[in-house]
Amino acid sequence: MTAGSPVRGARRHVSGVFWRRPFLKAGGLLAAPVAWFLFVYLAALAVLFISAFWTVDPFTGDLVRHWNLDNFRILWDSPAYRHIALRTVGIAAAVTVADAVLAFPLAYYMARIATPRSRTLLFVMVLLPLWSSYLVRVYAWRLILSQDGALNWVLHGLGLPAAGLAYTNTAVWLVFSYVWLPFMVLPVYASLERIPDNYLEASADLGARGTATARRIVLPLALPGLVAGSIFTFSLTLGDYITPKLVGGPSSQFIGNVVYDSVGVSSNVPFAAAFALVPLAIMGVYLLTARRLGAFEAL
Amino acid sequence: METRGTRIALLAWTVLVIAFLWLPLLLIMVYAFNSSNVQSWPIAGFTTHWFGVAFHEQEVRDALVLSLKAALLASGIAMLLGAAAAFAIHRFKFFGRETISFVFVLPIALPGIITGMALNSFFVTGGLNLSLWTIVIGHATFCVVIVYNNLLARLRRTSPSLLEASMDLGADGWQTFRFVTLPVISTALISGGLLAFALSFDEVVVTYFTAGAQNTLPLLIFGYIRQGQQLPVVNAVVFAIILATVIPVAIAQRLTQDSGILRRR
């Protein structure tokens, strides 16, 4: 204890100081992450918002930092852009519905019927595709759906006509439903797992049939999970440009594609920013509604 | 509770959905061994030739190095920030606690182009040239929540009596942290870090807006696929990527299954 004691004493003193003033400790821990989000993320969102009201000089390509509504006027007046926005939102909604339908029975089986061993296995089977590369999974579908791909090979083997799904909006919908499916399964599973068995027994004892129990007990209790999953499926579809580009056709443009081209091809950042505000506004409303429905406890 | 028929139907549905999830992944792995330049099914013949070609392709190597650098730095920053925040949120109750959790989720809950565009216009108007560091800043921002959620879940499951016992036995704050808290949380921290690494390594949507002219591995592959170039090389790289992402995630999954002493239930 001879050499170590002054060090130890100092250390005790320091921990004592923090112990007596918890706000110091909390502040010290929170300073860096909060500063990061304030000065990088929220600041970036603020810049996005502001730069949406700027324009680019058509001749020099320089930023013109005058507040105006030109970008929004173009977006509002052009039927093409309105079409793209509607297509994006429509496909995002269709993807969310498809994923809910695909995920619910699977999540139910995992949560309430599977043995603990097979539950762990299923969990890993759902989780691994989620973490394996997004781009790889989209590319896989590009090959599957192509004219001489695996899908038409199977159809041909069965004596059916070729599907011709390659480069269509249906393909975009299918592939989005595929890539975001695990995001729906996991929260729905979590919410179903939390339903106590005796709720279902009580419902049966009171004379409810299976369908009535499913509709009036299971579904309402699983709703927060479904909403939580839908945040991801809807939002991720809304903000994507890779899938429409790789498996969609010329009439599969998403908001993301316009933003991507405005930055990459025409370097019109203000216009891209203005169009990016559309999904931001939609998600803002969506998230506030989801919070009301208790989805954040289920995330 | 469920009738036999319902159970069987649910099982059948489960098997079909799992097959739907896995078949494309298995199929794409087969393409890596395609002896032909033409990507049709069934593959023309079996070869391992393209792995060698991909391995010696300088563009692929450069992109891989950039991706690894970015993922290491970003997951490192995310571990520091996410861990600090998780400790603070777990230990202290204060005004704005829920808001902080909410803001952390935003970078992954909001559509990708928003985070990407926001960072892009932030860097461009700030006069910052797009570089490795802008990629890292973007990735770290959406990786924080992964580490944060993993660690917070572990902290909430840890019994507070462990810390009290340590203090009662005369340990100071540092010793308690070093010998009690750290061993209890270390696996959650590592698994959070691994998941953050996997997410960063794989990200394309946001990365495009923060990378400028640089190519991370996913951006390079995206370019190849779009232009229909180098597809056999893409297939070989894709095979390697699937293995490379599955392994850290499988390890992370293992690490999150906690040891018995932590359970409060």
XYZ file of C-alpha atoms in Angstrom:
564
model
C 0.000 0.000 0.000
C 3.036 2.301 0.325
C 3.509 3.420 -3.284
C -0.077 3.005 -4.373
C -1.797 4.880 -1.592
C -1.480 8.509 -2.796
C -2.732 7.447 -6.221
C -5.515 5.486 -4.668
C -6.397 8.372 -2.380
C -6.571 10.764 -5.306
C -8.721 8.316 -7.225
C -11.095 7.962 -4.294
C -11.269 11.707 -4.025
C -12.175 12.027 -7.697
C -14.837 9.325 -7.539
C -16.171 10.994 -4.408
C -16.482 14.295 -6.223
C -18.463 12.659 -9.010
C -20.557 10.643 -6.573
C -21.642 13.785 -4.729
C -22.416 15.685 -7.916
C -24.248 13.296 -10.231
C -24.975 16.104 -12.689
C -21.229 16.426 -13.301
C -21.000 12.771 -14.162
C -24.110 12.808 -16.325
C -22.903 15.952 -18.068
C -19.452 14.530 -18.623
C -20.845 11.370 -20.155
C -23.437 13.104 -22.280
C -21.333 16.029 -23.508
C -19.667 14.235 -26.409
C -22.649 12.311 -27.853
C -25.025 15.249 -27.463
C -22.511 17.651 -29.006
C -21.997 15.248 -31.928
C -25.687 15.033 -32.672
C -26.234 18.746 -32.144
C -23.316 19.975 -34.236
C -23.303 17.287 -36.899
C -26.674 15.667 -37.323
C -29.159 18.319 -36.264
C -26.993 21.037 -37.772
C -26.944 19.082 -41.026
C -30.723 18.748 -40.978
C -30.957 22.507 -40.420
C -28.653 23.186 -43.367
C -30.735 20.822 -45.498
C -33.830 22.777 -44.569
C -32.238 26.136 -45.308
C -30.503 25.154 -48.523
C -33.823 23.918 -49.914
C -34.744 27.609 -50.199
C -31.630 28.488 -52.178
C -31.046 28.028 -55.896
C -28.190 27.365 -58.265
C -27.164 29.830 -60.921
C -28.013 28.080 -64.212
C -24.928 29.478 -65.979
C -22.138 29.344 -63.431
C -23.468 26.491 -61.277
C -22.733 28.507 -58.121
C -25.003 28.519 -55.102
C -27.323 31.533 -54.960
C -28.041 32.169 -51.295
C -31.251 34.104 -51.695
C -34.340 32.838 -49.973
C -36.938 31.866 -52.512
C -39.530 29.215 -53.157
C -38.436 28.369 -56.711
C -37.534 24.747 -55.949
C -40.860 24.088 -54.322
C -42.699 25.825 -57.139
C -41.025 23.543 -59.665
C -41.868 20.490 -57.580
C -45.468 21.552 -57.130
C -46.101 22.582 -60.731
C -44.479 19.646 -62.458
C -46.788 16.643 -62.956
C -43.704 14.431 -63.380
C -42.388 15.182 -59.892
C -45.828 14.825 -58.339
C -46.084 11.455 -60.039
C -42.723 10.379 -58.663
C -43.679 11.434 -55.142
C -46.973 9.534 -55.342
C -45.263 6.441 -56.748
C -42.701 6.502 -53.942
C -45.303 6.799 -51.210
C -47.617 4.260 -52.872
C -44.949 1.593 -53.242
C -43.682 2.287 -49.703
C -47.211 1.666 -48.399
C -47.611 -1.501 -50.491
C -44.264 -2.793 -49.226
C -45.329 -2.166 -45.637
C -48.575 -4.107 -46.126
C -46.808 -7.005 -47.854
C -44.217 -7.227 -45.087
C -46.858 -7.154 -42.361
C -48.716 -10.023 -44.058
C -45.540 -12.047 -44.588
C -44.119 -11.355 -41.121
C -47.095 -11.770 -38.820
C -47.645 -15.559 -39.074
C -43.898 -16.166 -38.967
C -43.496 -13.965 -35.888
C -46.480 -15.678 -34.268
C -44.991 -19.094 -34.883
C -41.622 -17.964 -33.497
C -43.083 -16.355 -30.398
C -45.789 -18.798 -29.367
C -45.450 -22.203 -31.007
C -41.774 -22.919 -31.697
C -39.714 -24.753 -29.085
C -36.930 -22.650 -27.494
C -34.340 -24.361 -29.674
C -36.088 -23.825 -32.967
C -36.973 -20.297 -31.860
C -33.278 -19.441 -31.514
C -32.622 -20.993 -34.901
C -35.450 -19.059 -36.560
C -34.249 -15.882 -34.890
C -30.805 -16.302 -36.429
C -32.354 -17.247 -39.788
C -34.250 -13.945 -39.805
C -31.395 -11.869 -38.405
C -28.612 -12.976 -40.746
C -30.270 -11.852 -44.000
C -30.987 -8.508 -42.320
C -27.293 -7.975 -41.700
C -25.961 -9.463 -44.895
C -25.284 -6.814 -47.460
C -28.295 -4.878 -48.690
C -26.770 -4.302 -52.118
C -26.008 -7.995 -52.501
C -29.608 -8.945 -51.828
C -30.932 -6.454 -54.379
C -28.401 -7.673 -56.928
C -29.470 -11.276 -56.285
C -33.023 -10.347 -57.292
C -31.808 -8.538 -60.377
C -30.325 -11.841 -61.527
C -33.321 -13.925 -60.412
C -35.865 -11.763 -62.219
C -33.864 -11.239 -65.402
C -35.091 -12.729 -68.670
C -32.864 -15.824 -68.421
C -32.816 -15.862 -64.607
C -33.835 -18.469 -62.064
C -37.505 -17.430 -61.883
C -38.186 -17.901 -65.571
C -36.145 -21.114 -65.515
C -38.471 -22.521 -62.832
C -41.579 -21.289 -64.659
C -40.314 -22.796 -67.879
C -39.686 -26.095 -66.128
C -43.285 -26.075 -64.907
C -44.507 -25.364 -68.411
C -45.661 -21.835 -67.523
C -45.039 -18.662 -69.527
C -42.135 -16.384 -68.539
C -42.917 -13.819 -65.841
C -41.411 -10.705 -67.420
C -41.010 -9.016 -64.037
C -37.584 -7.597 -64.829
C -37.402 -3.791 -64.651
C -41.001 -3.166 -63.572
C -42.640 -1.461 -60.598
C -43.838 -4.888 -59.435
C -40.214 -5.985 -59.227
C -39.396 -2.882 -57.167
C -42.244 -3.696 -54.778
C -41.204 -7.349 -54.507
C -37.548 -6.598 -53.861
C -38.262 -3.899 -51.287
C -40.601 -6.313 -49.495
C -37.811 -8.857 -49.528
C -35.012 -6.656 -48.215
C -36.972 -5.003 -45.397
C -38.881 -8.099 -44.234
C -36.636 -8.829 -41.197
C -37.268 -5.274 -39.946
C -40.947 -6.194 -39.661
C -40.485 -9.679 -38.203
C -38.353 -8.660 -35.224
C -40.588 -6.012 -33.579
C -43.767 -8.026 -34.261
C -42.099 -11.041 -32.683
C -41.102 -8.954 -29.649
C -44.648 -7.688 -29.148
C -46.232 -11.148 -29.585
C -43.783 -12.732 -27.176
C -44.881 -10.322 -24.470
C -48.558 -11.403 -24.543
C -49.168 -13.574 -21.460
C -50.579 -17.035 -22.243
C -53.443 -16.623 -19.826
C -54.893 -13.738 -21.867
C -55.527 -16.209 -24.657
C -56.805 -18.835 -22.221
C -59.152 -16.312 -20.645
C -60.458 -15.370 -24.054
C -61.084 -19.019 -24.902
C -62.726 -19.639 -21.509
C -65.088 -16.772 -22.148
C -66.209 -18.535 -25.304
C -64.232 -16.684 -28.006
C -63.302 -18.729 -31.028
C -59.805 -18.653 -32.477
C -60.600 -15.923 -34.971
C -62.250 -13.723 -32.339
C -59.241 -14.118 -30.034
C -56.903 -13.322 -32.899
C -58.846 -10.230 -33.875
C -59.710 -8.858 -30.450
C -56.783 -9.925 -28.240
C -53.707 -10.755 -30.306
C -53.969 -8.109 -33.003
C -54.470 -5.077 -30.687
C -51.594 -6.221 -28.471
C -49.342 -6.785 -31.488
C -50.216 -3.410 -33.013
C -47.286 -1.484 -31.451
C -44.934 -4.065 -32.940
C -46.541 -3.786 -36.348
C -46.322 0.001 -36.243
C -42.691 -0.149 -35.119
C -41.873 -2.473 -38.010
C -43.782 -0.293 -40.437
C -41.639 2.711 -39.486
C -38.660 0.883 -40.914
C -40.297 -0.688 -43.958
C -42.029 2.560 -44.919
C -39.155 4.899 -44.166
C -36.433 2.776 -45.719
C -38.456 2.419 -48.926
C -39.210 6.125 -48.970
C -35.548 7.042 -48.869
C -34.060 4.517 -51.259
C -32.755 4.869 -54.788
C -30.684 1.696 -55.205
C -33.510 -0.797 -55.653
C -35.482 1.290 -58.200
C -32.245 1.802 -60.101
C -31.221 -1.856 -60.142
C -34.491 -3.753 -60.534
C -36.883 -1.012 -61.700
C -37.437 0.315 -65.190
C -37.481 3.791 -66.715
C -40.862 4.481 -65.079
C -39.765 3.337 -61.615
C -38.096 6.588 -60.544
C -38.312 7.306 -56.827
C -37.822 10.576 -54.951
C -34.410 9.182 -54.049
C -33.442 8.807 -57.719
C -34.249 12.438 -58.460
C -32.227 13.510 -55.417
C -29.364 11.220 -56.441
C -29.299 12.615 -59.986
C -29.609 16.224 -58.811
C -26.515 15.805 -56.655
C -24.502 13.547 -58.935
C -25.465 14.599 -62.446
C -26.678 18.200 -62.387
C -25.055 19.175 -59.027
C -28.152 21.062 -57.996
C -27.949 20.536 -54.236
C -30.721 23.021 -53.337
C -33.236 21.277 -55.574
C -32.221 17.879 -54.178
C -32.602 19.260 -50.663
C -36.062 20.573 -51.455
C -37.236 17.225 -52.773
C -35.668 15.398 -49.808
C -37.873 17.484 -47.523
C -40.946 15.685 -48.907
C -40.138 12.293 -47.317
C -38.918 14.150 -44.236
C -42.328 15.781 -43.810
C -44.126 12.486 -44.440
C -41.953 10.667 -41.901
C -42.408 13.462 -39.364
C -46.166 12.954 -39.420
C -45.724 9.176 -39.443
C -43.374 9.154 -36.445
C -45.622 11.397 -34.383
C -48.590 9.109 -35.109
C -46.487 6.044 -34.310
C -45.523 7.558 -30.988
C -49.198 7.964 -30.153
C -49.753 4.274 -30.923
C -46.983 3.262 -28.519
C -44.621 2.005 -31.168
C -41.473 3.361 -29.538
C -41.692 0.980 -26.594
C -41.724 -1.850 -29.133
C -38.649 -0.764 -31.114
C -54.882 -22.872 -27.795
C -54.312 -22.931 -31.522
C -55.944 -25.802 -33.339
C -53.802 -28.418 -35.043
C -54.725 -27.059 -38.438
C -53.664 -23.532 -37.480
C -50.338 -24.793 -36.179
C -49.601 -26.683 -39.356
C -50.591 -23.709 -41.502
C -48.364 -21.421 -39.430
C -45.455 -23.820 -39.699
C -45.877 -24.077 -43.465
C -45.978 -20.271 -43.750
C -42.859 -19.980 -41.580
C -40.949 -22.453 -43.742
C -41.984 -20.631 -46.918
C -40.994 -17.197 -45.624
C -37.620 -18.473 -44.378
C -37.042 -20.061 -47.788
C -37.991 -16.750 -49.421
C -35.377 -15.028 -47.214
C -32.593 -17.498 -47.910
C -32.969 -18.753 -51.470
C -31.754 -15.537 -53.136
C -28.685 -15.463 -50.871
C -27.780 -19.069 -51.640
C -28.417 -18.529 -55.333
C -26.173 -15.478 -55.562
C -23.391 -17.436 -53.885
C -23.616 -20.056 -56.632
C -23.105 -17.366 -59.284
C -19.610 -16.703 -57.893
C -18.558 -20.026 -59.445
C -20.084 -19.269 -62.848
C -17.591 -20.086 -65.593
C -19.384 -17.880 -68.143
C -19.395 -14.108 -68.509
C -23.140 -14.244 -69.046
C -25.173 -14.190 -65.865
C -27.958 -16.636 -66.652
C -29.470 -19.510 -64.694
C -28.447 -22.297 -64.458
C -24.765 -21.316 -64.476
C -22.752 -22.551 -67.432
C -20.050 -24.406 -65.527
C -18.028 -24.442 -62.335
C -14.864 -22.385 -61.797
C -13.028 -20.610 -58.977
C -11.200 -18.438 -61.495
C -13.033 -15.192 -60.655
C -11.892 -15.138 -57.041
C -8.320 -14.751 -58.251
C -9.318 -12.065 -60.744
C -11.229 -10.129 -58.080
C -8.365 -10.466 -55.625
C -5.893 -8.932 -58.063
C -8.193 -6.154 -59.250
C -6.639 -2.910 -57.999
C -9.946 -0.999 -57.887
C -11.469 -3.687 -55.699
C -8.488 -3.639 -53.359
C -8.537 0.142 -52.991
C -12.260 0.141 -52.337
C -11.895 -2.638 -49.771
C -9.177 -0.729 -47.913
C -11.296 2.440 -47.871
C -14.334 0.504 -46.622
C -12.344 -1.176 -43.866
C -10.791 2.122 -42.739
C -14.146 3.873 -42.676
C -15.866 1.007 -40.865
C -13.125 0.726 -38.219
C -13.057 4.455 -37.498
C -16.835 4.841 -37.580
C -17.525 1.877 -35.318
C -14.799 3.076 -32.937
C -16.366 6.530 -32.642
C -19.822 4.991 -32.368
C -18.647 2.755 -29.510
C -17.288 5.721 -27.545
C -20.301 7.963 -28.095
C -22.885 5.192 -27.781
C -21.363 3.800 -24.580
C -21.111 7.217 -22.898
C -24.717 7.990 -23.761
C -25.984 4.571 -22.644
C -24.310 4.945 -19.236
C -25.718 8.415 -18.728
C -29.235 7.473 -19.804
C -29.188 4.344 -17.653
C -27.882 5.982 -14.485
C -29.569 9.341 -14.425
C -33.069 10.631 -14.800
C -33.263 14.103 -16.265
C -35.334 16.321 -18.446
C -35.017 15.473 -22.151
C -34.006 11.847 -21.595
C -36.568 10.494 -24.068
C -35.658 13.187 -26.587
C -32.054 12.013 -26.631
C -33.061 8.411 -27.348
C -35.395 9.663 -30.061
C -32.717 11.770 -31.759
C -30.280 8.846 -31.728
C -32.726 6.670 -33.694
C -33.436 9.386 -36.260
C -30.433 8.736 -38.545
C -31.641 5.184 -39.208
C -35.385 5.779 -38.801
C -35.491 8.647 -41.292
C -35.252 7.784 -44.984
C -31.646 7.298 -46.100
C -31.592 10.106 -48.645
C -32.521 12.606 -45.906
C -29.523 11.734 -43.753
C -27.388 11.587 -46.887
C -28.639 14.866 -48.351
C -28.461 16.636 -44.979
C -24.828 15.646 -44.505
C -24.023 16.437 -48.132
C -25.426 19.962 -48.034
C -23.837 20.428 -44.590
C -20.387 19.519 -45.907
C -20.793 21.371 -49.207
C -22.033 24.630 -47.678
C -19.448 24.277 -44.897
C -16.740 24.152 -47.572
C -15.554 20.725 -46.380
C -14.133 18.518 -49.123
C -15.605 15.046 -49.246
C -12.979 12.615 -47.922
C -12.530 9.548 -45.765
C -13.481 11.739 -42.809
C -16.823 12.820 -44.209
C -17.661 9.136 -44.775
C -16.636 8.375 -41.192
C -18.711 11.228 -39.777
C -21.792 10.023 -41.617
C -21.341 6.384 -40.660
C -20.569 7.128 -37.019
C -23.770 9.167 -36.792
C -26.045 6.282 -37.722
C -23.960 3.636 -35.923
C -24.226 5.304 -32.490
C -27.754 3.999 -31.983
C -26.670 0.385 -32.583
C -24.072 0.459 -29.807
C -26.346 2.542 -27.605
C -29.310 0.148 -27.853
C -27.170 -2.941 -27.325
C -25.454 -1.548 -24.259
C -28.578 -0.008 -22.754
C -30.409 -3.340 -23.035
C -27.564 -5.057 -21.192
C -27.359 -2.373 -18.487
C -31.090 -2.635 -17.861
C -30.804 -6.382 -17.373
C -27.860 -6.053 -14.983
C -28.765 -6.198 -11.335
C -27.831 -2.950 -9.482
C -26.967 -5.026 -6.410
C -23.720 -6.043 -8.151
C -22.517 -2.435 -7.989
C -23.782 -1.976 -4.449
C -21.977 -5.128 -3.329
C -18.764 -3.854 -4.900
C -19.050 -0.512 -3.110
C -19.921 -2.236 0.177
C -16.753 -4.293 -0.114
C -14.740 -1.064 -0.275
C -14.085 -0.623 -3.981
C -13.886 2.935 -5.285
C -15.677 4.137 -8.386
C -12.854 3.194 -10.739
C -12.411 -0.292 -9.273
C -16.127 -0.959 -9.476
C -16.086 0.088 -13.078
C -12.975 -1.919 -13.930
C -13.779 -5.141 -12.080
C -17.588 -5.250 -12.030
C -19.212 -3.052 -14.654
C -16.753 -3.640 -17.484
C -16.803 -7.463 -17.370
C -20.600 -7.393 -17.238
C -21.012 -5.073 -20.225
C -17.975 -5.996 -22.328
C -19.708 -8.572 -24.528
C -22.619 -6.212 -25.214
C -20.168 -3.447 -26.100
C -18.211 -5.700 -28.449
C -21.325 -7.055 -30.123
C -22.619 -3.502 -30.592
C -19.285 -2.580 -32.120
C -19.366 -5.566 -34.478
C -22.876 -4.755 -35.641
C -21.868 -1.124 -36.159
C -18.891 -2.333 -38.180
C -21.107 -4.555 -40.330
C -23.605 -1.733 -40.888
C -20.896 0.750 -41.850
C -19.084 -1.695 -44.110
C -22.269 -2.383 -46.043
C -23.904 1.054 -46.254
C -24.535 2.615 -49.692
C -27.504 4.980 -49.564
C -25.951 7.567 -47.242
C -22.350 6.854 -48.245
C -22.873 8.017 -51.822
C -23.659 11.506 -50.535
C -20.642 11.682 -48.217
C -18.045 9.958 -50.407
C -17.892 12.219 -53.462
C -15.604 10.665 -56.049
C -14.246 7.975 -53.701
C -15.410 4.390 -53.962
C -16.152 2.269 -50.946
C -16.606 -1.399 -51.758
C -20.438 -1.213 -51.926
C -20.261 1.960 -54.046
C -17.820 0.298 -56.433
C -20.062 -2.744 -56.783
C -23.116 -0.534 -57.274
C -21.292 1.208 -60.114
C -20.243 -2.083 -61.702
C -23.739 -3.530 -61.543
C -25.341 -0.363 -62.896
C -23.019 -0.257 -65.863
C -23.027 -4.030 -66.332
C -19.227 -4.144 -66.077
C -17.055 -6.731 -64.361
C -20.045 -8.836 -63.323
C -18.022 -12.028 -62.685
C -15.775 -9.998 -60.353
C -18.875 -8.589 -58.670
C -20.146 -12.131 -58.069
C -16.891 -13.205 -56.456
C -16.750 -10.084 -54.262
C -20.399 -10.585 -53.307
C -19.619 -14.127 -52.182
C -16.831 -12.823 -49.960
C -19.033 -10.020 -48.607
C -21.780 -12.440 -47.585
C -19.301 -14.518 -45.615
C -17.601 -11.419 -44.192
C -20.851 -9.918 -42.872
C -22.351 -13.164 -41.628
C -19.351 -13.968 -39.428
C -19.247 -10.790 -37.266
C -23.020 -10.897 -36.909
C -22.968 -14.525 -35.831
C -20.279 -13.681 -33.245
C -22.267 -10.674 -32.054
C -25.354 -12.864 -31.714
C -23.379 -15.328 -29.583
C -22.003 -12.569 -27.358
C -25.412 -11.066 -26.645
C -26.703 -14.272 -25.112
C -25.826 -13.327 -21.564
C -24.270 -15.434 -18.855
C -26.478 -16.665 -16.004
C -25.482 -14.234 -13.223
C -26.980 -11.274 -15.017
C -30.525 -12.525 -15.106
C -32.859 -10.778 -12.768
C -35.948 -12.647 -13.854
